[in-house]
Coordinates of C-alpha atoms in Angstrom, one line a residue:
X1 CA 26.4 -2.1 9.0
X2 CA 27.3 -0.8 5.5
X3 CA 28.2 -4.4 4.5
X4 CA 24.8 -5.6 5.5
X5 CA 23.0 -3.1 3.4
X6 CA 25.4 -4.0 0.6
X7 CA 24.6 -7.7 1.3
X8 CA 20.9 -7.1 1.1
X9 CA 21.2 -5.5 -2.4
X10 CA 23.9 -8.0 -3.7
X11 CA 21.9 -11.0 -3.1
X12 CA 19.0 -9.5 -5.2
X13 CA 20.9 -8.2 -8.2
X14 CA 18.2 -9.3 -10.7
X15 CA 15.5 -7.4 -8.6
X16 CA 17.6 -4.2 -8.6
X17 CA 17.9 -4.4 -12.4
X18 CA 14.3 -5.0 -12.5
X19 CA 13.4 -2.1 -10.3
X20 CA 15.1 0.1 -12.7
X21 CA 13.1 -1.2 -15.6
X22 CA 9.8 -0.8 -13.3
X23 CA 10.7 2.7 -12.7
X24 CA 11.7 3.5 -16.4
X25 CA 8.5 1.8 -17.7
X26 CA 6.2 3.4 -15.1
X27 CA 7.7 6.8 -15.3
X28 CA 7.2 7.0 -19.2
X29 CA 4.1 5.2 -19.7
X30 CA 1.9 6.1 -16.6
X31 CA 2.7 9.7 -16.4
X32 CA -1.0 10.8 -16.9
X33 CA -1.2 9.5 -13.2
X34 CA 0.5 12.7 -12.2
X35 CA 2.3 13.2 -8.9
X36 CA 1.2 10.0 -7.1
X37 CA 3.0 8.2 -9.9
X38 CA 6.3 9.0 -8.2
X39 CA 4.9 7.6 -4.8
X40 CA 3.6 4.2 -6.4
X41 CA 7.0 3.9 -8.2
X42 CA 9.1 4.6 -5.0
X43 CA 6.9 2.4 -2.8
X44 CA 6.9 -0.3 -5.3
X45 CA 10.8 -0.5 -5.4
X46 CA 10.9 -0.2 -1.6
X47 CA 8.5 -3.3 -1.4
X48 CA 10.3 -5.0 -4.0
X49 CA 14.0 -4.5 -2.5
X50 CA 13.4 -4.0 1.1
X51 CA 11.0 -7.1 1.8
X52 CA 12.8 -8.9 -1.0
X53 CA 16.0 -9.1 1.0
X54 CA 13.9 -10.4 4.1
X55 CA 12.1 -13.1 1.8
X56 CA 15.6 -14.3 0.9
X57 CA 17.0 -14.1 4.6
X58 CA 14.0 -16.2 5.5
X59 CA 14.4 -18.6 2.8
X60 CA 18.0 -19.2 3.3
X61 CA 17.8 -19.0 7.2
X62 CA 20.4 -16.2 7.0
X63 CA 19.5 -15.0 10.5
X64 CA 21.0 -18.2 11.8
X65 CA 24.2 -17.4 10.4
X66 CA 24.3 -13.7 11.2
X67 CA 23.7 -14.2 14.8
X68 CA 26.5 -16.8 15.0
X69 CA 28.7 -14.1 13.9
X70 CA 30.4 -11.2 15.8
X71 CA 27.5 -8.9 14.9
X72 CA 25.1 -7.2 17.4
X73 CA 21.3 -7.9 16.8
X74 CA 20.7 -4.0 16.9
X75 CA 23.0 -3.8 14.1
X76 CA 21.3 -6.2 11.9
X77 CA 18.1 -4.6 12.6
X78 CA 19.2 -1.2 12.1
X79 CA 20.8 -2.1 8.8
X80 CA 17.3 -3.2 7.6
X81 CA 16.0 0.0 8.5
X82 CA 18.5 2.2 7.0
X83 CA 18.3 0.2 3.7
X84 CA 14.8 1.6 3.3
X85 CA 16.2 5.1 3.1
X86 CA 18.9 3.9 0.7
X87 CA 16.3 2.2 -1.6
X88 CA 13.9 5.0 -1.5
X89 CA 16.7 7.6 -2.3
X90 CA 17.8 5.2 -5.1
X91 CA 14.3 5.0 -6.6
X92 CA 13.9 8.7 -6.4
X93 CA 17.2 9.3 -8.2
X94 CA 16.3 7.0 -11.0
X95 CA 13.1 8.9 -11.4
X96 CA 14.9 12.2 -11.4
X97 CA 17.5 11.1 -13.9
X98 CA 14.8 10.0 -16.4
X99 CA 12.9 13.3 -15.9
X100 CA 16.1 15.3 -16.6
X101 CA 17.3 13.2 -19.6
X102 CA 13.7 13.7 -21.2
X103 CA 13.8 17.3 -20.4
X104 CA 17.4 18.1 -21.5
X105 CA 17.2 16.0 -24.6
X106 CA 13.7 17.4 -25.4
X107 CA 12.4 13.8 -26.1
X108 CA 8.8 13.2 -27.2
X109 CA 7.9 11.8 -23.9
X110 CA 6.3 12.8 -20.8
X111 CA 7.6 11.4 -17.6
X112 CA 6.0 11.6 -14.3
X113 CA 6.2 15.1 -12.8
X114 CA 9.0 15.5 -10.2
X115 CA 8.3 17.8 -7.3
X116 CA 9.3 18.3 -3.6
X117 CA 6.0 17.4 -2.6
X118 CA 6.0 14.1 -4.4
X119 CA 9.4 13.4 -3.4
X120 CA 8.7 13.9 0.4
X121 CA 5.4 12.1 0.2
X122 CA 7.1 9.2 -1.5
X123 CA 9.6 8.9 1.3
X124 CA 7.0 9.3 4.0
X125 CA 4.8 6.7 2.7
X126 CA 7.8 4.3 2.1
X127 CA 9.1 4.8 5.6
X128 CA 5.8 4.4 7.1
X129 CA 5.2 1.2 5.1
X130 CA 8.3 -0.4 6.4
X131 CA 7.9 0.8 10.0
X132 CA 4.6 -1.2 10.2
X133 CA 5.9 -4.2 8.1
X134 CA 9.2 -4.7 9.7
X135 CA 8.0 -5.3 13.3
X136 CA 5.8 -8.0 12.1
X137 CA 8.6 -9.6 10.0
X138 CA 11.1 -9.5 13.0
X139 CA 8.4 -11.3 15.1
X140 CA 7.2 -13.9 12.8
X141 CA 9.4 -14.0 9.9
X142 CA 8.7 -13.0 6.2
X143 CA 6.6 -16.0 5.1
X144 CA 4.2 -15.8 8.1
X145 CA 3.7 -12.1 7.6
X146 CA 3.5 -11.9 3.8
X147 CA -0.3 -11.6 3.5
X148 CA -0.2 -8.7 5.9
X149 CA 2.4 -6.9 4.2
X150 CA 0.6 -7.3 0.8
X151 CA -2.6 -6.0 2.0
X152 CA -0.8 -2.9 3.7
X153 CA 1.1 -2.3 0.5
X154 CA -2.1 -1.9 -1.4
X155 CA -3.8 0.1 1.3
X156 CA -0.9 2.7 1.2
X157 CA -0.8 3.0 -2.5
X158 CA -4.4 4.0 -2.6
X159 CA -4.4 6.1 0.7
X160 CA -0.9 7.6 -0.1
X161 CA -1.8 8.6 -3.9
X162 CA -5.1 10.2 -2.7
X163 CA -3.1 12.2 -0.1
X164 CA -0.2 13.3 -2.4
X165 CA -2.8 14.3 -5.0
X166 CA -4.8 16.5 -2.4
X167 CA -1.3 18.0 -1.2
X168 CA -0.2 18.6 -4.7
X169 CA -3.5 20.3 -5.8
X170 CA -3.9 22.3 -2.5
X171 CA -0.3 22.4 -1.3
X172 CA 1.0 20.9 2.0
X173 CA 0.1 23.9 4.2
X174 CA -3.5 23.5 3.4
X175 CA -3.7 20.4 5.9
X176 CA -5.6 21.6 9.2
X177 CA -2.9 23.3 11.5
X178 CA -0.3 23.6 8.7
X179 CA -2.1 26.5 7.1
X180 CA 0.1 29.2 8.5
X181 CA 3.4 27.5 7.5
X182 CA 5.3 27.5 4.3
X183 CA 5.3 24.5 2.0
X184 CA 8.9 23.4 3.3
X185 CA 8.0 24.0 6.9
X186 CA 4.8 22.0 6.4
X187 CA 6.5 19.2 4.8
X188 CA 9.3 19.3 7.7
X189 CA 6.3 19.0 10.1
X190 CA 4.9 16.1 8.6
X191 CA 8.4 14.4 8.5
X192 CA 8.6 14.8 12.4
X193 CA 6.0 12.2 13.4
X194 CA 7.2 10.0 10.6
X195 CA 10.8 9.9 11.9
X196 CA 9.1 9.3 15.5
X197 CA 7.3 6.3 14.2
X198 CA 10.3 5.0 12.3
X199 CA 12.4 5.2 15.6
X200 CA 9.7 3.4 17.5
X201 CA 9.3 0.7 14.9
X202 CA 12.9 0.2 15.2
X203 CA 13.0 -0.3 18.9
X204 CA 10.0 -2.7 18.6
X205 CA 11.7 -4.8 15.9
X206 CA 14.7 -4.9 18.0
X207 CA 12.8 -6.2 20.9
X208 CA 11.1 -8.8 19.0
X209 CA 14.3 -10.0 17.2
X210 CA 16.2 -10.2 20.5
X211 CA 13.6 -12.4 21.9
X212 CA 13.1 -14.6 18.7
X213 CA 14.3 -18.0 18.7
X214 CA 16.0 -19.4 15.5

């Protein structure tokens, strides 16, 4: 499984380097956006790398080669899903490093603010995005689902940014039934349905992939 995730990143080395440049540029020059900037940056990198690997697989008919190898289809699908976590963590780490370097060196720059709420929101939105887009990709392929995934990407950017702004200004526990919980507890409660959706999405994608003809 590790090798499949590694393969998805190695086949798009230029995109990985581009994602670092994107995060650096976005973090330093769009800091006025505030907390939603972290979400946009992480989701943008997830879109670029997670779906980028699917695009390359589709273009090169990699699935035909993979299923001819002694690799179970559930391993192939699970690797795609776990790569989302790896990519989101990578994007958050780069943002954190930029924030720390600017703060430690006292540089005359203002990076995007880094907070637990922003980090959790970025992961949640990225996971939700891939939870919706992956089943469509595994059923129809990347090219046929590209328009849907692009529309979903922009929808989540605006919707997710609005949610992060609200949570940052009013803190997570201000949301309905979460009012009696602490910030960390509220974030944890929000993460639970996200994990459920992620797992359900994986099972759906696996079902599509097993029945798909190549």
